[in-house]
mmCIF file of C-alpha atoms and ligand atoms in Angstrom:
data_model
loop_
_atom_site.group_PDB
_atom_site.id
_atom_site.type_symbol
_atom_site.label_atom_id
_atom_site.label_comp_id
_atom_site.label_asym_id
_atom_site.label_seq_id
_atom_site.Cartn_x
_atom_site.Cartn_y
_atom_site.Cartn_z
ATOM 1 C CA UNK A 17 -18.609 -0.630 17.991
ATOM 2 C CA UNK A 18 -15.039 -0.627 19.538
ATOM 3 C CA UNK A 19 -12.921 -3.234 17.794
ATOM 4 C CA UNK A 20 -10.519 -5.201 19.711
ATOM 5 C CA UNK A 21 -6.740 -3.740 19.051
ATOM 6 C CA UNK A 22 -4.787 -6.363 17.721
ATOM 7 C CA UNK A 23 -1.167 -7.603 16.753
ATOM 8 C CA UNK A 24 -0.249 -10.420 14.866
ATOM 9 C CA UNK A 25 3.412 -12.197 15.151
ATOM 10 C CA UNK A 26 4.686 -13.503 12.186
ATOM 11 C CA UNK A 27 7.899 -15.296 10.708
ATOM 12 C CA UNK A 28 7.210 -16.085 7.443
ATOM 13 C CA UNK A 29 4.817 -15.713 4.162
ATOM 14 C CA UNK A 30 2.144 -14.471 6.444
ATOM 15 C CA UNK A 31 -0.990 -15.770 4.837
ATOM 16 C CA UNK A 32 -2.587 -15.859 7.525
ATOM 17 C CA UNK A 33 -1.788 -12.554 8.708
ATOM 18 C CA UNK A 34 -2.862 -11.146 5.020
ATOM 19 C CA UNK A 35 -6.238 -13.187 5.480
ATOM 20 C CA UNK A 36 -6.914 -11.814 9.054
ATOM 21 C CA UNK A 37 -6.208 -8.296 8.096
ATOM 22 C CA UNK A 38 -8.208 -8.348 4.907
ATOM 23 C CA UNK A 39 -11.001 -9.712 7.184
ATOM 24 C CA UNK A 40 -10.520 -6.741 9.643
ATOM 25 C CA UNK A 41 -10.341 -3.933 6.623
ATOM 26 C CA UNK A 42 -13.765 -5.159 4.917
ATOM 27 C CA UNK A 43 -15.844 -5.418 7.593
ATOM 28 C CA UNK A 44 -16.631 -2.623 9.693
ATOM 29 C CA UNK A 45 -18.259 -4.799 12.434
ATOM 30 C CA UNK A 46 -15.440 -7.648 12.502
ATOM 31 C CA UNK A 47 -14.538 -7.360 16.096
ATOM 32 C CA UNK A 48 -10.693 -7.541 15.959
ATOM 33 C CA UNK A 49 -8.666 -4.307 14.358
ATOM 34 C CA UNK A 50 -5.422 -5.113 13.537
ATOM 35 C CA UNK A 51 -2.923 -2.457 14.372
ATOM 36 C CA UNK A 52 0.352 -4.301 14.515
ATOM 37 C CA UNK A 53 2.375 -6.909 12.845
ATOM 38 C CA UNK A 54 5.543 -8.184 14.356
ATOM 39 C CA UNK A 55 8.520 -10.772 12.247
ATOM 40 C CA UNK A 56 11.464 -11.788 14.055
ATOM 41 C CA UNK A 57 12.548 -12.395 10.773
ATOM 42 C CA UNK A 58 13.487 -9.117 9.078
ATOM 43 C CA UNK A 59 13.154 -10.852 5.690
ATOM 44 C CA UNK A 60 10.020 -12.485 6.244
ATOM 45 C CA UNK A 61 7.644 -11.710 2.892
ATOM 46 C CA UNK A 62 4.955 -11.193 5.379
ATOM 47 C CA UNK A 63 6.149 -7.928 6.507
ATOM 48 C CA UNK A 64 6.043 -6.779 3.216
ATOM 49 C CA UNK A 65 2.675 -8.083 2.538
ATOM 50 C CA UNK A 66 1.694 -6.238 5.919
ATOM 51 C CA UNK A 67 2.887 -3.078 4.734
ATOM 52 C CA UNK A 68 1.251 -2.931 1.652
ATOM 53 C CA UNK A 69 -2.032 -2.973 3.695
ATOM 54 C CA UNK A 70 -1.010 -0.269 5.700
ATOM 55 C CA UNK A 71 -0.562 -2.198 8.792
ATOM 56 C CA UNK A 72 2.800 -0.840 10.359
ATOM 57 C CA UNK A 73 4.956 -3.841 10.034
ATOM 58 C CA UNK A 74 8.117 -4.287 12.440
ATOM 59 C CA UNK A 75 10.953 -6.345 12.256
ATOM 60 C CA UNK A 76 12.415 -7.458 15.729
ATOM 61 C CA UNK A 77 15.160 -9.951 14.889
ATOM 62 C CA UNK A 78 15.649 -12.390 17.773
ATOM 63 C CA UNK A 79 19.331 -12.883 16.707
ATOM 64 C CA UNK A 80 19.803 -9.017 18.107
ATOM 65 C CA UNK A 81 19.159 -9.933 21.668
ATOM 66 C CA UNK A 82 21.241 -11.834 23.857
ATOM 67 C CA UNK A 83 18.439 -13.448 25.694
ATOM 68 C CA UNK A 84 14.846 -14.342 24.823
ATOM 69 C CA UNK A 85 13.573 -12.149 27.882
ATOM 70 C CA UNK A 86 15.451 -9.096 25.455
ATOM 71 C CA UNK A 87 13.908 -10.162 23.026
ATOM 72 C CA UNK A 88 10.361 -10.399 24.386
ATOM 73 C CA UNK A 89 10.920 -7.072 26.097
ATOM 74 C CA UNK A 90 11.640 -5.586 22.863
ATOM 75 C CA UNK A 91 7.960 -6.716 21.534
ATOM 76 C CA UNK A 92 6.338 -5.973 24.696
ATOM 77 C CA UNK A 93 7.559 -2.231 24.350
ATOM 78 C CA UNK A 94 6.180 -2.176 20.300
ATOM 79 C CA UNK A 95 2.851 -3.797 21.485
ATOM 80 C CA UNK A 96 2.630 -1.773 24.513
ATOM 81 C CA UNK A 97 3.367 1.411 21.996
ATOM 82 C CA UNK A 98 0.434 0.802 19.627
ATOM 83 C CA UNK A 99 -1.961 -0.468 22.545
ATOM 84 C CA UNK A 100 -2.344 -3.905 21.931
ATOM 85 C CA UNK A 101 -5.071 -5.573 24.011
ATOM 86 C CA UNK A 102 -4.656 -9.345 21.798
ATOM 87 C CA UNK A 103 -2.422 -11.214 19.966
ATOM 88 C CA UNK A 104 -2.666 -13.706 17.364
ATOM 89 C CA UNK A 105 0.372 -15.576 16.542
ATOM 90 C CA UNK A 106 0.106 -16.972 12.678
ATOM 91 C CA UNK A 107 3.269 -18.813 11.708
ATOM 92 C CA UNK A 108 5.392 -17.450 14.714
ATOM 93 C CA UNK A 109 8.156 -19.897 14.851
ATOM 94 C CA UNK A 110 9.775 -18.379 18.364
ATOM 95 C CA UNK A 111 8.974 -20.395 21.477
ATOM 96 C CA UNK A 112 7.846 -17.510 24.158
ATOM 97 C CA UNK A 113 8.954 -17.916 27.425
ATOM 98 C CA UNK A 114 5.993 -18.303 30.497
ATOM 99 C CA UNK A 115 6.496 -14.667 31.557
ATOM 100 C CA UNK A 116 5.589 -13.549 28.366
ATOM 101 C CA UNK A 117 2.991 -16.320 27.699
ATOM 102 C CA UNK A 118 1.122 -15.423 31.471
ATOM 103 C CA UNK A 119 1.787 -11.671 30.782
ATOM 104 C CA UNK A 120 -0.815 -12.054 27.934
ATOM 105 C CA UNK A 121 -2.840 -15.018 29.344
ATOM 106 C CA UNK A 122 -6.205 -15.546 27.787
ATOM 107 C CA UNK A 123 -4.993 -12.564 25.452
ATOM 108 C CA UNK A 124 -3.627 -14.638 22.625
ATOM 109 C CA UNK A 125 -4.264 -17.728 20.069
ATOM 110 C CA UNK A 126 -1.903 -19.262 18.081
ATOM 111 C CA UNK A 127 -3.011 -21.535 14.720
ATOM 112 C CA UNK A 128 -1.787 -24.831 14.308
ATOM 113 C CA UNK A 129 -1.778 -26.836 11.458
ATOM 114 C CA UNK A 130 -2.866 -30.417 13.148
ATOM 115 C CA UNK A 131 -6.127 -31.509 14.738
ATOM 116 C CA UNK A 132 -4.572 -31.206 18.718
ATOM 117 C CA UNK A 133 -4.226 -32.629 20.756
ATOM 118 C CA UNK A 134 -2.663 -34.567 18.254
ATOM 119 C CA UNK A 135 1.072 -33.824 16.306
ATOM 120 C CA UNK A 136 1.853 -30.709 18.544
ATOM 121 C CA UNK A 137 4.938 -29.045 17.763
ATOM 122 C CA UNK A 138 6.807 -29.169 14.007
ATOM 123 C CA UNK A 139 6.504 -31.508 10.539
ATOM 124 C CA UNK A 140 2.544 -32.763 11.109
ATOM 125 C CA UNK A 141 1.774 -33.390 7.922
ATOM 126 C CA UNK A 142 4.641 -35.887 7.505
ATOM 127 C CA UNK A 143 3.733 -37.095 10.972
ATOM 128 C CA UNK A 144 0.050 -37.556 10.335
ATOM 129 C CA UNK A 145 0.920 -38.845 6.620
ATOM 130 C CA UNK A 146 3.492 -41.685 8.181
ATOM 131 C CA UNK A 147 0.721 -42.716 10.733
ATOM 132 C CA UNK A 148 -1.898 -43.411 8.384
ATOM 133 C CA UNK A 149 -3.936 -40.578 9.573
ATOM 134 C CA UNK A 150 -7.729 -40.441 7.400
ATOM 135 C CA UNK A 151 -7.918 -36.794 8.660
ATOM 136 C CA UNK A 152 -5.913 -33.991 9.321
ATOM 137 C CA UNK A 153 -6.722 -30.479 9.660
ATOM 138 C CA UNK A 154 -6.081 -27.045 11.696
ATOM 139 C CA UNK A 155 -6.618 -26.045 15.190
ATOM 140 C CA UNK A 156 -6.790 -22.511 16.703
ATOM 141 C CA UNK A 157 -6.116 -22.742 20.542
ATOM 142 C CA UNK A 158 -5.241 -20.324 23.411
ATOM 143 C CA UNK A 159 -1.422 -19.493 23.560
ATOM 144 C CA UNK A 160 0.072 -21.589 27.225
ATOM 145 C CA UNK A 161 3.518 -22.358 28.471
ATOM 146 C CA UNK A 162 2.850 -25.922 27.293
ATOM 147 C CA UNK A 163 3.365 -25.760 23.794
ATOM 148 C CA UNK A 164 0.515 -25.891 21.325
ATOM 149 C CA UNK A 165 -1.509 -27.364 24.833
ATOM 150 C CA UNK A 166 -4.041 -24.020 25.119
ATOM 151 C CA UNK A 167 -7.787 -24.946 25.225
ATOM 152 C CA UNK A 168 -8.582 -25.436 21.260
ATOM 153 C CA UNK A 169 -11.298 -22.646 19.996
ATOM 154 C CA UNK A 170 -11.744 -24.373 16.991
ATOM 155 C CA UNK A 171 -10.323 -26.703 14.146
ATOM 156 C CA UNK A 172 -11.449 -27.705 11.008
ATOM 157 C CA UNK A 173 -10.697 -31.306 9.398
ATOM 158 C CA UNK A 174 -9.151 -32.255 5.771
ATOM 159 C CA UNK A 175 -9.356 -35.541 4.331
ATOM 160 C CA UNK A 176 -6.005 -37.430 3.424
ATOM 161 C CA UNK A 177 -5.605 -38.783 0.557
ATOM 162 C CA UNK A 178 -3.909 -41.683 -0.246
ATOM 163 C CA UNK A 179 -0.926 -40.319 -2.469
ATOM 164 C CA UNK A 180 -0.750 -37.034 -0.351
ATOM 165 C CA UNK A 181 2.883 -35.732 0.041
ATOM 166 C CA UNK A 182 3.865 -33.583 3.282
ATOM 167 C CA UNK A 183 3.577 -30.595 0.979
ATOM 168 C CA UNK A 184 0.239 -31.520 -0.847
ATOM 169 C CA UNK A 185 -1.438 -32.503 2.223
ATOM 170 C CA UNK A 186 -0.024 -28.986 4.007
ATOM 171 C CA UNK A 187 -1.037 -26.698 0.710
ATOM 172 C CA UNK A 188 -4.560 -28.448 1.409
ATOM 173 C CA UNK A 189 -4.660 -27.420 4.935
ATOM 174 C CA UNK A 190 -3.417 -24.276 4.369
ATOM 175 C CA UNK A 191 -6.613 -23.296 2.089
ATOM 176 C CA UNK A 192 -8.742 -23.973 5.196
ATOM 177 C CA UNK A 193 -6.796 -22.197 7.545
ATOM 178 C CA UNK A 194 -7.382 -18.734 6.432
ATOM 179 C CA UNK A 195 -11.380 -18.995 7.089
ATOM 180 C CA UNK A 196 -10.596 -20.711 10.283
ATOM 181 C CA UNK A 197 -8.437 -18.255 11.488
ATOM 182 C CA UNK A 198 -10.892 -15.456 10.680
ATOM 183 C CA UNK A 199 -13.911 -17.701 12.777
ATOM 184 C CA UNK A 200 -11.778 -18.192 15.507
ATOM 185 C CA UNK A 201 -10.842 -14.541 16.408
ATOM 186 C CA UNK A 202 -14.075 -13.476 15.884
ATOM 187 C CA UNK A 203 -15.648 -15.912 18.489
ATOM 188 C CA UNK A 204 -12.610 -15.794 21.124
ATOM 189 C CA UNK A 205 -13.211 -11.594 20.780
ATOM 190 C CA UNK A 206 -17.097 -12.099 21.430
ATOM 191 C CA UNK A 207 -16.998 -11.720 25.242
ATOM 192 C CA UNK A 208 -13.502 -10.288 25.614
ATOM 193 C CA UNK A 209 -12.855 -7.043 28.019
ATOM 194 C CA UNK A 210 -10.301 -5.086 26.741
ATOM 195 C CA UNK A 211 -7.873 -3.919 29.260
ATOM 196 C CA UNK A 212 -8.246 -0.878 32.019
ATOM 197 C CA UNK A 213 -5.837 1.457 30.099
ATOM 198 C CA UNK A 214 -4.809 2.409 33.386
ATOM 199 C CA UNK A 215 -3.610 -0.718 34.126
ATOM 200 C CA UNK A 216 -2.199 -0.864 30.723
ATOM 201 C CA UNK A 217 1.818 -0.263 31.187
ATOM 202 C CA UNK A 218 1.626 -3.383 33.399
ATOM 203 C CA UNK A 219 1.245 -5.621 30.702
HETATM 204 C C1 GRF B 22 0.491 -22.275 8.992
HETATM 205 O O1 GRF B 22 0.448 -23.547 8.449
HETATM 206 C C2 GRF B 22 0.142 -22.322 10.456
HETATM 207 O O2 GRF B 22 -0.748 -23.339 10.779
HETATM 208 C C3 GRF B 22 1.481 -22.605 11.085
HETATM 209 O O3 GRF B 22 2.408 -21.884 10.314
HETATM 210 C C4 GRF B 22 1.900 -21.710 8.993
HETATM 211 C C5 GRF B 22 1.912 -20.245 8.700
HETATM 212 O O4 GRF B 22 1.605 -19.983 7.361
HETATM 213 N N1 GRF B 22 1.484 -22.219 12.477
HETATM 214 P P1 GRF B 22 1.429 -18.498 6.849
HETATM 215 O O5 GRF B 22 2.730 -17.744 7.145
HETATM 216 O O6 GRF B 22 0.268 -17.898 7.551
HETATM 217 O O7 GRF B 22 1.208 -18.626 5.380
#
């Protein structure tokens, strides 16, 4: 079977990424092969993690670039260079710009730790803790230029408890995100096309 080349961006711990890429290495038929992992953060433990799996692991530090569009270009050339066809962005913390975003249109997820449409963007545990939320949970949507707005492949739900703390309720979530992640590739890879390669520098 061909697998699906794939990156993952990261800018942190990257457990995720280490979940997604043990997935890929110890199952033959799991549809995505990951080939690439990107940090704008150079120091990101994630990276390191990477490497240690044999993944090659770059560092492309946004503070280098004058512009985001310098930036971007710079990981458009690495994904271009190990033939990415799809991206999964797992604790990414760069906003892309919509050249980027339509460049790799229906190419890339992103996971989220709230049940979108509700809390996009940053601190949802706090946010869901403050409103009283009974549930929380993860989503794993399609990457648009409307932040976290992408059609949702999947979420799962975690109860909150009553003495929950931002940090509790987020190591909670967390534990379910890994599995979700791992579901969610698979079934956004089940009818994917990979690219013409001869089309393939036009990404
Ligand atoms: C996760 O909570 C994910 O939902 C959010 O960023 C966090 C990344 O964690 N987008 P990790 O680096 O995968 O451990």
């Amino acid at each position: 079977m061909t697998r699906t080349r794939t990156a993952i961006l990261i800018s942190g711990g990257g457990s995720n990424m280490e979940a997604l890429i043990k997935a890929s290495q110890s199952d033959p038929d799991y549809p995505a092969e990951i080939v690439l992992v990107i940090s704008n953060r150079p120091k990101a433990a994630g990276l390191t993690k990477a490497a240690s799996l044999g993944i090659p692991a770059v560092a492309i530090d946004h503070k280098d670039y004058d512009s985001r569009e310098d930036f971007e270009a710079e990981m458009q050339r690495q994904l271009i260079s190990h033939n990415v066809d799809f991206i999964c962005c797992a604790g990414f913390m760069r906003v892309l710009t919509g050249q980027f975003v339509s460049n790799w249109a229906g190419r890339m997820i992103n996971i989220h730790p709230s049940l979108l449409p509700k809390y996009k963007g940053l601190n949802t545990h706090a946010r869901a803790i403050a409103a009283r939320e009974p549930w929380h949970g993860a989503s794993v949507h399609y990457v648009t230029a409307d932040l976290d707005s992408g059609s949702v492949i999947t979420q799962i739900r975690v109860k909150v408890d009553d003495d929950d703390t931002p940090e509790s309720l987020s190591q909670k979530v967390r534990a379910q995100e890994h599995n979700l992640y791992i579901r969610a590739l698979k079934f956004a890879l089940l009818d994917f096309t990979p690219r013409d390669p001869s089309t393939s520098d036009k990404r």
